Short mmCIF file of C-alpha atoms in Angstrom, two decimals:
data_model
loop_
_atom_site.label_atom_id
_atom_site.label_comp_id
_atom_site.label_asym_id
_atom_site.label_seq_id
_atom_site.Cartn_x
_atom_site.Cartn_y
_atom_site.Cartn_z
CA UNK A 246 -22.11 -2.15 -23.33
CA UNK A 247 -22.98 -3.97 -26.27
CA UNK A 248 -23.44 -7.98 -26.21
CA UNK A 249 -20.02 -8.36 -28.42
CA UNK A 250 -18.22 -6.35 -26.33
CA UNK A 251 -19.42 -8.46 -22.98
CA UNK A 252 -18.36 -11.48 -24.73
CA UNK A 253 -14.62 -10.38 -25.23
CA UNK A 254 -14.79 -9.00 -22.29
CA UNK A 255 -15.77 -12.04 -20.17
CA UNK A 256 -13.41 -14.29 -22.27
CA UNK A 257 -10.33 -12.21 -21.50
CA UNK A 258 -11.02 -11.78 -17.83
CA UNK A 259 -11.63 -15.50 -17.48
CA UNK A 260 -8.46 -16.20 -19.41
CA UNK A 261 -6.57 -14.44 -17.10
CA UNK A 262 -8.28 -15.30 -14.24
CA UNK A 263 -7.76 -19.15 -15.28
CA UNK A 264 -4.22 -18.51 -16.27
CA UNK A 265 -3.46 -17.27 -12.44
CA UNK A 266 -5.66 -19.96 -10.55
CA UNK A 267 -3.71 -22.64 -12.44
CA UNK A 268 0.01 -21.43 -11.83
CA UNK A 269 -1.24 -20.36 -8.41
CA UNK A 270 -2.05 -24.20 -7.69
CA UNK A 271 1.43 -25.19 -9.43
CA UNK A 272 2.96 -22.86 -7.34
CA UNK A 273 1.24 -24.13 -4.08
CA UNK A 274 2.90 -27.71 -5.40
CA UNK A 275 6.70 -26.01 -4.00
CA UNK A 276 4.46 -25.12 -0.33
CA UNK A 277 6.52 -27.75 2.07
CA UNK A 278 9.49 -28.75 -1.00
CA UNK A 279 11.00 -26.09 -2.05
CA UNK A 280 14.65 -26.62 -2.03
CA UNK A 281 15.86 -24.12 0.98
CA UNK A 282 13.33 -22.18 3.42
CA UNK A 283 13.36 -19.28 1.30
CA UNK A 284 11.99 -20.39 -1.65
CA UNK A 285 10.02 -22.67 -0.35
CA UNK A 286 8.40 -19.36 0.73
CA UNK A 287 8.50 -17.42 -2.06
CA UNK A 288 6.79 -19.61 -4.56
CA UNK A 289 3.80 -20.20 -1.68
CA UNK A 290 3.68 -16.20 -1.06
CA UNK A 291 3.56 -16.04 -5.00
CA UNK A 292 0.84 -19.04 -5.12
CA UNK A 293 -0.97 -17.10 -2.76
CA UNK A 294 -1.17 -13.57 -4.59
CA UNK A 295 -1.63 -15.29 -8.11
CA UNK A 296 -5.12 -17.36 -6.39
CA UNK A 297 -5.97 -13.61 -4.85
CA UNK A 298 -5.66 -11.97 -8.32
CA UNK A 299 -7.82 -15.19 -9.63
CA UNK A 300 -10.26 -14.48 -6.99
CA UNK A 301 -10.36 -10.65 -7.76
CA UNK A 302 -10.57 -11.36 -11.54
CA UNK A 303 -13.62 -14.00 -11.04
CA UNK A 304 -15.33 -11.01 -8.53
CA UNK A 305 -15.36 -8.66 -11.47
CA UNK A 306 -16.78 -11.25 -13.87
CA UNK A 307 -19.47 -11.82 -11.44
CA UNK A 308 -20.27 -8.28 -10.16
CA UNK A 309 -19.92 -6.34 -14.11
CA UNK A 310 -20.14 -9.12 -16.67
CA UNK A 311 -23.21 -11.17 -14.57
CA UNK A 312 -20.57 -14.41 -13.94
CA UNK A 313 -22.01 -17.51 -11.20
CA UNK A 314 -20.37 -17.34 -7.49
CA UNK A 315 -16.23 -17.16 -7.58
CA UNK A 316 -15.56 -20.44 -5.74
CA UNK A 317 -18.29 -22.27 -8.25
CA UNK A 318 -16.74 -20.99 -11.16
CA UNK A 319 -13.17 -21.48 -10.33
CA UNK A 320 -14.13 -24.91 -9.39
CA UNK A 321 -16.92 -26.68 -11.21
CA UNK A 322 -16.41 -25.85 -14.67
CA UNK A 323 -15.46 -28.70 -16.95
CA UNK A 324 -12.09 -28.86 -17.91
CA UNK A 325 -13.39 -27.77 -21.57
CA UNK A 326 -14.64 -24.67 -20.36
CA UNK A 327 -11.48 -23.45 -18.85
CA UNK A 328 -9.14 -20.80 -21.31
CA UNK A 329 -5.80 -21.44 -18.91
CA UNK A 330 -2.50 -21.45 -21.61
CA UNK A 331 -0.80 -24.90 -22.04
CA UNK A 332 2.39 -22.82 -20.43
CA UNK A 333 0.56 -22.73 -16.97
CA UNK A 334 -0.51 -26.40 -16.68
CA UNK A 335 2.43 -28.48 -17.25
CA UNK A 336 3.55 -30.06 -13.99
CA UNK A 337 6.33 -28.29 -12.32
CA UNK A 338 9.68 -30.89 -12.66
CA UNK A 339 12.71 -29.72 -11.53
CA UNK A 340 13.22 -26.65 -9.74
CA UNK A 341 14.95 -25.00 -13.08
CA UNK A 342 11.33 -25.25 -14.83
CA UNK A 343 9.43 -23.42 -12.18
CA UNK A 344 12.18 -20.85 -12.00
CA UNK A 345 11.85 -19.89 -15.39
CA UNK A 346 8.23 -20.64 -16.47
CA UNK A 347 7.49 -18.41 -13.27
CA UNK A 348 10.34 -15.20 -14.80
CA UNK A 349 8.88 -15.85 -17.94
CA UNK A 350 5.15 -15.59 -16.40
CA UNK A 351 5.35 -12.96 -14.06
CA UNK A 352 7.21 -10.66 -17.03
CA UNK A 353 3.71 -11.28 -19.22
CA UNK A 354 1.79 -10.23 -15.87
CA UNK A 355 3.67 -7.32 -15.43
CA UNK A 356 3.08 -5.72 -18.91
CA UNK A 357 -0.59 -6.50 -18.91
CA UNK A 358 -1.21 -5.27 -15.99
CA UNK A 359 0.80 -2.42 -16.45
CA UNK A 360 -1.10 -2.02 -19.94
CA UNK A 361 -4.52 -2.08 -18.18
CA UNK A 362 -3.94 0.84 -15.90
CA UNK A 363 -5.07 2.87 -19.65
CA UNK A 364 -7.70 0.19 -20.03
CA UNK A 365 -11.04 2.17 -20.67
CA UNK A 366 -12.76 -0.72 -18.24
CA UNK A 367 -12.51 0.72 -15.08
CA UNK A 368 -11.97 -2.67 -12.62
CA UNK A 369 -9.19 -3.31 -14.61
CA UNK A 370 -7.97 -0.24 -14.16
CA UNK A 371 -8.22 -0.54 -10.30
CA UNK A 372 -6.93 -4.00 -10.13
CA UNK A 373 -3.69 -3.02 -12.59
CA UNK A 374 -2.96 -0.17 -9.73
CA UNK A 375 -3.71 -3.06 -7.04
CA UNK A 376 -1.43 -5.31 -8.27
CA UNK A 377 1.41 -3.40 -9.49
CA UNK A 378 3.01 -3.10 -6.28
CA UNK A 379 3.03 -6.70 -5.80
CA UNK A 380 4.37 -7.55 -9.25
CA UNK A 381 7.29 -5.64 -8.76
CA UNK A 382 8.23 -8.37 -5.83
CA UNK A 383 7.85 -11.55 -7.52
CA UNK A 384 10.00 -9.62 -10.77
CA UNK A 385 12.75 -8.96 -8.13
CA UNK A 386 12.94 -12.66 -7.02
CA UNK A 387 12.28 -13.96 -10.50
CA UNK A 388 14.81 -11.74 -11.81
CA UNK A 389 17.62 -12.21 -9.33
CA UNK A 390 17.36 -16.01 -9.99
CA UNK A 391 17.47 -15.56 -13.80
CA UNK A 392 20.60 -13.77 -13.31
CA UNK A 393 22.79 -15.89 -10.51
CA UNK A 394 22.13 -18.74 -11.87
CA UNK A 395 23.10 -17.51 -15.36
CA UNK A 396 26.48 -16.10 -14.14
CA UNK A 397 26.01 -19.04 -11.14
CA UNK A 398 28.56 -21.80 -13.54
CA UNK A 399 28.36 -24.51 -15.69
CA UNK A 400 25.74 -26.68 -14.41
CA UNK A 401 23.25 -23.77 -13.55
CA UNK A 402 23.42 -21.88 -16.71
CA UNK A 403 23.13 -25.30 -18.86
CA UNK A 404 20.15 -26.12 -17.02
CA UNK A 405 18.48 -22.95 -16.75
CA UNK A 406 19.06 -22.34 -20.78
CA UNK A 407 17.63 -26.29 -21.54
CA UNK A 408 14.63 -24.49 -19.12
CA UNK A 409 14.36 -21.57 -21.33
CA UNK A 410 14.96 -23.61 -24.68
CA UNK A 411 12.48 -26.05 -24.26
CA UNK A 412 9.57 -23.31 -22.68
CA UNK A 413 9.98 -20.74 -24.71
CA UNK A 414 7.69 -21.95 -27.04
CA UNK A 415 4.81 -22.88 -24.60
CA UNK A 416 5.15 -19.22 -23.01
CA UNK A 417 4.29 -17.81 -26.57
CA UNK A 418 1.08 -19.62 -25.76
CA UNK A 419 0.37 -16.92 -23.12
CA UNK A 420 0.01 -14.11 -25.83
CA UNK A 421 -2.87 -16.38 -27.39
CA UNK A 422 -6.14 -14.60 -29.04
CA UNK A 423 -9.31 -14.88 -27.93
CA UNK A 424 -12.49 -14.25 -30.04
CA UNK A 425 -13.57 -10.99 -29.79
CA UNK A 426 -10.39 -9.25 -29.06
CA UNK A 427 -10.84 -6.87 -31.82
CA UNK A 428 -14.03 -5.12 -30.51
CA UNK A 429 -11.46 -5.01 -27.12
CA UNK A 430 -8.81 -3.55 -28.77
CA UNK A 431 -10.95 -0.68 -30.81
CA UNK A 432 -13.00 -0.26 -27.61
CA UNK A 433 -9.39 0.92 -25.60
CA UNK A 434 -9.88 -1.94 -23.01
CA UNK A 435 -6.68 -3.78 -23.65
CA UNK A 436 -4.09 -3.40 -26.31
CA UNK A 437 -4.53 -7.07 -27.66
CA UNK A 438 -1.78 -9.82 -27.20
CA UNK A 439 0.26 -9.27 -30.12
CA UNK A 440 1.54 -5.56 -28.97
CA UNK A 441 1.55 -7.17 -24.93
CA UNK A 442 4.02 -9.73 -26.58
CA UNK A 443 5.83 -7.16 -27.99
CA UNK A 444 6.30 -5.26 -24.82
CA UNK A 445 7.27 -8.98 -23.31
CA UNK A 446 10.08 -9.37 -25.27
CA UNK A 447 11.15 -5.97 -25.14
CA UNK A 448 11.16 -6.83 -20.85
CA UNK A 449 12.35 -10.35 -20.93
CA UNK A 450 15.28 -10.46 -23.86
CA UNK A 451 17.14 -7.90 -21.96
CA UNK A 452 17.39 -9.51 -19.00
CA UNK A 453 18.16 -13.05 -20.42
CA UNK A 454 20.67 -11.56 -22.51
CA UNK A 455 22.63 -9.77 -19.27
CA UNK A 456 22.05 -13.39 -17.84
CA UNK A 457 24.16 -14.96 -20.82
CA UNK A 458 21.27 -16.78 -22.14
CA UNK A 459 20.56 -17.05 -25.59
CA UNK A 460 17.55 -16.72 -26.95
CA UNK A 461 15.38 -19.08 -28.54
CA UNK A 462 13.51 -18.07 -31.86
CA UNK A 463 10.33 -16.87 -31.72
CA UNK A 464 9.45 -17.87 -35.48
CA UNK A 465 11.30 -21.10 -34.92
CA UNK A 466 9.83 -22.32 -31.88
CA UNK A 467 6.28 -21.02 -32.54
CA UNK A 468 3.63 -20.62 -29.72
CA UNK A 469 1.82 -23.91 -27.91
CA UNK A 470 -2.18 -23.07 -28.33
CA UNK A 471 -5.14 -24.02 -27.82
CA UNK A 472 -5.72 -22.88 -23.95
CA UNK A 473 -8.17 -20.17 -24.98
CA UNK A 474 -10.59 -22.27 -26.71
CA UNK A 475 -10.79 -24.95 -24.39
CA UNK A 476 -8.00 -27.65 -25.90
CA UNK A 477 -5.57 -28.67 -23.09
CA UNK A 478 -2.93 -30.94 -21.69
CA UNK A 479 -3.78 -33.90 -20.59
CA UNK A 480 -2.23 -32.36 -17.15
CA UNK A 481 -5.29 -30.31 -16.75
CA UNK A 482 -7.70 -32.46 -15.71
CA UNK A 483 -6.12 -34.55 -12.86
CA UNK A 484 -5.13 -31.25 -11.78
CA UNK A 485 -8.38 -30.26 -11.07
CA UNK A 486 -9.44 -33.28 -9.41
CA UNK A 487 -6.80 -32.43 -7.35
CA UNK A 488 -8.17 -28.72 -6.44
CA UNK A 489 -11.79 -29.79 -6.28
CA UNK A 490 -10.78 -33.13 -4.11
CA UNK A 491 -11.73 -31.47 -0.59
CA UNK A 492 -14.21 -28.97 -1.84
CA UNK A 493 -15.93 -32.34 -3.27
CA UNK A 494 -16.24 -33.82 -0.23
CA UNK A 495 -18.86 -31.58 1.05
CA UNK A 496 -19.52 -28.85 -1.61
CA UNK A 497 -22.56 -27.30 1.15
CA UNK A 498 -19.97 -27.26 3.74
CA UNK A 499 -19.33 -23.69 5.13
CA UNK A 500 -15.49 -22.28 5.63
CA UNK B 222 -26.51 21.36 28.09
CA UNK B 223 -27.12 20.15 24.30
CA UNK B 224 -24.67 19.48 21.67
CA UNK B 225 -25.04 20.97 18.61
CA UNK B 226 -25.39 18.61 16.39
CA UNK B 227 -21.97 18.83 14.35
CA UNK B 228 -20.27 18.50 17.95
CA UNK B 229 -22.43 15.18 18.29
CA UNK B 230 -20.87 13.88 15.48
CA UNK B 231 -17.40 14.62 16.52
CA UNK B 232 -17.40 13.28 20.06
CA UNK B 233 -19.04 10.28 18.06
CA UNK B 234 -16.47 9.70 15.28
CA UNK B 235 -14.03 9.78 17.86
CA UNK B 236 -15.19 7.09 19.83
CA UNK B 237 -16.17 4.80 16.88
CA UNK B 238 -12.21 5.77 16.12
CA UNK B 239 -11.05 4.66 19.75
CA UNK B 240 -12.89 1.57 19.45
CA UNK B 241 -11.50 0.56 15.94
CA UNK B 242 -7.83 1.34 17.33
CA UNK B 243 -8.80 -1.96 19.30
CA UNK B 244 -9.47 -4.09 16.01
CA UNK B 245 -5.99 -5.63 16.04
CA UNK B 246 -4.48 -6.90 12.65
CA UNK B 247 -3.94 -10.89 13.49
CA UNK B 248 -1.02 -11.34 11.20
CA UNK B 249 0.95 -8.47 13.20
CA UNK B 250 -1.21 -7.99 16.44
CA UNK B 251 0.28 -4.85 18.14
CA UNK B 252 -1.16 -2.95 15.70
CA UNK B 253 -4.58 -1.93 14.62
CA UNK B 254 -6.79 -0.97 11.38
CA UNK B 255 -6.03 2.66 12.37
CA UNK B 256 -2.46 2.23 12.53
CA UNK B 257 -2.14 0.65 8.99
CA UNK B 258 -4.46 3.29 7.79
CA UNK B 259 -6.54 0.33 6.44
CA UNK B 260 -10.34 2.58 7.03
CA UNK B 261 -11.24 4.71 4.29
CA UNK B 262 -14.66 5.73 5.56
CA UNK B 263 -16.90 5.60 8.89
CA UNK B 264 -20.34 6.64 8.81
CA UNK B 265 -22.11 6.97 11.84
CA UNK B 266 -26.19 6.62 11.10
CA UNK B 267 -28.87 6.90 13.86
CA UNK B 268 -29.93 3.18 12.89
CA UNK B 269 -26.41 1.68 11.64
CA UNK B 270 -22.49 2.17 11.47
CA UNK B 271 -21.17 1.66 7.77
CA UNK B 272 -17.42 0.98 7.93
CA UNK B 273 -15.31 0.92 4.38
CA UNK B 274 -11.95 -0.63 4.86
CA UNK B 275 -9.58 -1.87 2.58
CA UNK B 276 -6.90 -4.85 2.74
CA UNK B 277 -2.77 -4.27 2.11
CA UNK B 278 -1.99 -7.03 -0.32
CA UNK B 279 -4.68 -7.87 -2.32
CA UNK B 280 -4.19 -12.04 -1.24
CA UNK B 281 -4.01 -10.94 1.93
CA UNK B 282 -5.90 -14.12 4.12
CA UNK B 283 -6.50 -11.91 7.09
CA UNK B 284 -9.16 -9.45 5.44
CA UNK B 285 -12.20 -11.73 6.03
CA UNK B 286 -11.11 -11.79 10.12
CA UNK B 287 -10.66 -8.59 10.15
CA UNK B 288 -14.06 -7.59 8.33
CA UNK B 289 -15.83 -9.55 10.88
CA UNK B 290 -12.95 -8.29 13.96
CA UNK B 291 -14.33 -5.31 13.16
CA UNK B 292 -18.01 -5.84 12.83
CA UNK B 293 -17.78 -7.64 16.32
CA UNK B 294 -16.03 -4.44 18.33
CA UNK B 295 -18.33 -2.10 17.00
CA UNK B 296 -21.65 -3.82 17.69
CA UNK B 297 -20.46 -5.04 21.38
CA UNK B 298 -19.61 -1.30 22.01
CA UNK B 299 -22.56 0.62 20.59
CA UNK B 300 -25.10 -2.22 20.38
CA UNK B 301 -25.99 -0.90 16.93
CA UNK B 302 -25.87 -3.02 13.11
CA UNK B 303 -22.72 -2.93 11.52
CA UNK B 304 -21.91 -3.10 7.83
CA UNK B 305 -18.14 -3.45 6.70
CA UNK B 306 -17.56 -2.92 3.49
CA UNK B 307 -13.99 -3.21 1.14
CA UNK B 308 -13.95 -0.10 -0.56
CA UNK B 309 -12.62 -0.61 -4.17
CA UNK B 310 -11.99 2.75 -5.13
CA UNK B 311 -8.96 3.13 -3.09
CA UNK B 312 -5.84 0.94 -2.81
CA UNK B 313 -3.91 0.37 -0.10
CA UNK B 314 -0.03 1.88 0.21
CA UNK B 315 2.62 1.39 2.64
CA UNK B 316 2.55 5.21 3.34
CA UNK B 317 -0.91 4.59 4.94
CA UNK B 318 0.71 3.28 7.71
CA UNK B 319 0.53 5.87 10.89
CA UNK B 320 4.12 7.09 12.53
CA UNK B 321 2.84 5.55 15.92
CA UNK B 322 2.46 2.20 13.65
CA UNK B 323 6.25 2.20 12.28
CA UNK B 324 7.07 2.84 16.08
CA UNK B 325 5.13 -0.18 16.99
CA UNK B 326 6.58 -2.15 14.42
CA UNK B 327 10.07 -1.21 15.35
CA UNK B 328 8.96 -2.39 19.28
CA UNK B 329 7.86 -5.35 17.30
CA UNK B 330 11.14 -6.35 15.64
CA UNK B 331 9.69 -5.24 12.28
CA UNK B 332 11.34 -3.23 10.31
CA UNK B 333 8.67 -0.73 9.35
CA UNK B 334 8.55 0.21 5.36
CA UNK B 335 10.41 3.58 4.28
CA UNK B 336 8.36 6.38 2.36
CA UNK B 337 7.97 5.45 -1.33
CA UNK B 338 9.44 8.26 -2.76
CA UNK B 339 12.38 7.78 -1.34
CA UNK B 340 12.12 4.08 -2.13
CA UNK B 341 14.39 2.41 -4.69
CA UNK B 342 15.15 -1.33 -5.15
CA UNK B 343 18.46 -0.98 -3.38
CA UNK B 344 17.01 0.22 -0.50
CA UNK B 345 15.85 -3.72 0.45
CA UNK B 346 20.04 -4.07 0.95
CA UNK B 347 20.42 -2.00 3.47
CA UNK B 348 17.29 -1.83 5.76
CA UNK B 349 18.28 -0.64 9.30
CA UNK B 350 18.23 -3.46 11.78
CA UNK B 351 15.55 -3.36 13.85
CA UNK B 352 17.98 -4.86 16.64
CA UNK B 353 20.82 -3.13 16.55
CA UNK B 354 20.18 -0.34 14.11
CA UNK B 355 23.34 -1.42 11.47
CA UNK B 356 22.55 -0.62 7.83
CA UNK B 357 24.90 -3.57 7.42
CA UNK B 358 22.16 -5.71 6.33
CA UNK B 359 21.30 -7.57 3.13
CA UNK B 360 18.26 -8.75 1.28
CA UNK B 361 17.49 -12.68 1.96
CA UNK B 362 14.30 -12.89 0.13
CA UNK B 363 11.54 -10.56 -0.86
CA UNK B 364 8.56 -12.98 0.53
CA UNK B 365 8.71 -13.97 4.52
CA UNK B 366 6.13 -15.28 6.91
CA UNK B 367 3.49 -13.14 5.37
CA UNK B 368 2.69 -11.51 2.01
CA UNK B 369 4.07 -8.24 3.48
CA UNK B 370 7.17 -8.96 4.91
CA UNK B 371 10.64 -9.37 3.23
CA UNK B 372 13.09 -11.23 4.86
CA UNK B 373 16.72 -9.90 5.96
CA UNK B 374 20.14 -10.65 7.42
CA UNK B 375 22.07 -8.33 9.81
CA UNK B 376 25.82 -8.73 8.81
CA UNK B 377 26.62 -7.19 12.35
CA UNK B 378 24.57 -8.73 14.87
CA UNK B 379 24.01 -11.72 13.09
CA UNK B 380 20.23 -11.48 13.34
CA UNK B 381 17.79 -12.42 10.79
CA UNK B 382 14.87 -10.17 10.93
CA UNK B 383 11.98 -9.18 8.59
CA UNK B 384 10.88 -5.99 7.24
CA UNK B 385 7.40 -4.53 6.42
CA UNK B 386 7.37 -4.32 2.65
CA UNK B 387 7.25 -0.90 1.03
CA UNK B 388 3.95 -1.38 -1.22
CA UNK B 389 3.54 1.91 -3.30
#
C-alpha cells in the first residue's frame, strides 16, 4: 500500500477506534446508577463491547498499519492527538441524553460497519462480520427505548425530543472527514462519511418518525466538528485523567 | 504392534480433544471449549501442540482465562509446549454450540440459543422457560449478567431466567 493510503487508513481506524473507547468510558459512567437493574446492565454490557471493538480497532492499527502497543495508545496520547467526535465526549446528564446519544450512536455504528463488510481492507471486513451480531442487540434496546418513551406520555416524549433537538447537531459531528478520505473512498475501503450519513438518516428518521418525534434540520442545526483534527471539548481532558488515573499509578504494573 | 502413522494421529487428536472437553468456560462452567465449538484448529507436532480458538462476543473478558485454561490442561497432560492462538479468520456463531452443550445449558437454567435461521427478533418474546417449559415468556432486556445472555420473565411460573443469546 502506498504511504497516502496508510495515512487515511490509520486516521479512520483511530477515529473510530477513539470514537468507541470514549462512549465506552461514558457508558461505564451508568455501571452501578443506572436507573433500574436492567439498564444499569445494558449500558455496562454496551460499555463493555464498545472498549472491545476499541481494543480490536487499536490491534489492527498495530498489527497492519505499524501502530505502538493498544493499552499505550489508547492511553497516553495527548488529548490533541485523539480524533473522538465532540458527540461522544459530552458528559452523560440525565438519563434522556444517554438514551438518545447512544440510538443515535449505535445507528452510525451499524451502517459503517455494515458498509465495511464490502470494504476492500480485509480486517475490516472481518471485524464488520464480528460485530454485526452484536450491533443488532444494542439497536434492539436502543430502539425499543426510542419508541416507549415516544408513545410513553407527555413528560417522556418532551424530554426525549429536547434530547434529540439539542444532539442532533453534535451527532452530525460523527459523519466528520478526515484527510485522506478520498484515496479511501477510490481505493473501495470505505464509502466516505457523506454516503454513511446518508444511509444514517435513511435508518434513524424512520424510526423517530414511528416514535412521534420530529425531526430536527440537518441544514439548520449543522454538524459540531473538530474531533477529527484534534479540537475538543473541554470534557475531554478530565476525562482522560479519569481513565489513565489507575493505570498512572503504576504504568509497569502487570494485570 | 505399530500404528500406522495416520492411526497415531487419530488416537492422538482424540485425546488432545478429551482433554480440552475439560477446559471449562468460567462465565458458564458446565460447559467446555468443545461444547461452544470455540476451537477452530488443533495441531498436534512431535515438539509442540498449536491450539487456534476463537472467543463468542468479541468483548468477551473471559478469552484471556481461557487462552491460558487451556494452555495449562494441555501441558499438565502431555508435558509438551503449548501455543494458543485466536484465529481471526473465523467468527464465532451461536450455531457453534454442540447439542450436548444446549442440553447442558438447559440442566443449567439457561436457555440455550435457537438456530439462526429460524431466528427472528420476535423469537426473544417467547423463549421456552427453561423451568417450566411455557412459551409464556417475555423479553426483559437484551444484556444480562454476561455479554451473552438476555434476560427474561416467565409469565407462568413467575421465574426470571436468562437465555443464551442467538449470535449469527
Amino acid at each position: 500500500m502506498d504511504e497516502a493510503l496508510n495515512t487515511g487508513l490509520a486516521g479512520l481506524i483511530t477515529r473510530m477506534a477513539d470514537d468507541e473507547l470514549v462512549l465506552g468510558h461514558r457508558n461505564s459512567e451508568w455501571t452501578g446508577l443506572g436507573p433500574i437493574l436492567e439498564e444499569d446492565i445494558a449500558f455496562s454490557s454496551m460499555a463493555q463491547d464498545k472498549i472491545g471493538h476499541a481494543l480490536a480497532l487499536y490491534q489492527v492499527l498495530e498489527r497492519e498499519l505499524g501502530g505502538t502497543d493498544p493499552d499505550h495508545f489508547a492511553f497516553f496520547r495527548d488529548a490533541g492527538q485523539y480524533q473522538c467526535c465532540h458527540f461522544v465526549e459530552y458528559p452523560n446528564r440525565e438519563y434522556d441524553f444517554s438514551l438518545m446519544r447512544h440510538f443515535l450512536f449505535d445507528a452510525a455504528e451499524t451502517v459503517r460497519f455494515a458498509s465495511l463488510e464490502e470494504s476492500t481492507f480485509q480486517p475490516f471486513r472481518q471485524l464488520a462480520r464480528k460485530f454485526r451480531g452484536e450491533l443488532k442487540y444494542h439497536m434492539m434496546h436502543a430502539r425499543a427505548w426510542i419508541h416507549q418513551l415516544g408513545h410513553g406520555g407527555e413528560a417522556a416524549r418532551e424530554r426525549m425530543q429536547s434530547c434529540l433537538s439539542s444532539c442532533f447537531g453534535s451527532s452530525l459531528g460523527i459523519f466528520e472527514e478526515g484527510i485522506g478520505d478520498d484515496t479511501l473512498i477510490s481505493s473501495g475501503i470505505f464509502p466516505g462519511e457523506k454516503a454513511l450519513r446518508e444511509k444514517w438518516l435513511e435508518l434513524v428518521e424512520p424510526l423517530l418518525e414511528a416514535a412521534a418525534f420530529q425531526m430536527p434540520s440537518v441544514a439548520e442545526t449543522g454538524p459540531d466538528t473538530g474531533g477529527r483534527t484534534g479540537i475538543h471539548t473541554s470534557f475531554l481532558q478530565p476525562l482522560l485523567d479519569e481513565m489513565r488515573e489507575v493505570f498512572r499509578m503504576d504504568p509497569a504494573a502487570s494485570w | 504392534m505399530i500404528m500406522d502413522r495416520k492411526k497415531e494421529q487419530e488416537v492422538a487428536l482424540e485425546l488432545v480433544e478429551d482433554a480440552l472437553r475439560q477446559v471449562m468456560d468460567p462465565e458458564i462452567p458446565v460447559l467446555s471449549v468443545m461444547d461452544l465449538g470455540m476451537i477452530t484448529g488443533i495441531d498436534i507436532a512431535s515438539d509442540h501442540i498449536g491450539i487456534r480458538m476463537i472467543p463468542t462476543f468479541s468483548a468477551c473478558p473471559a478469552v484471556q482465562v481461557i487462552r491460558g485454561g487451556i494452555k495449562k490442561k494441555l501441558e499438565q497432560k502431555f508435558s509438551i509446549p503449548v501455543q494458543v492462538d485466536i484465529d481471526p479468520e473465523i467468527s464465532w456463531n451461536s450455531n457453534r454450540i454442540t447439542e450436548e452443550g444446549k442440553e447442558k445449558l438447559r440442566h443449567f437454567k439457561i436457555a440455550p440459543p435457537s438456530a439462526i435461521s429460524e431466528w427472528e427478533e420476535g423469537s426473544l418474546s417467547a423463549i421456552p422457560c427453561p423451568f417450566c417449559q411455557s412459551r409464556n415468556t417475555y423479553l426483559r432486556s437484551p444484556f444480562g449478567s454476561t455479554l451473552c445472555r438476555s434476560l427474561h420473565f416467565c409469565r407462568d411460573c413467575g421465574s426470571l431466567f436468562e437465555h443464551f443469546k442467538e449470535l449469527e
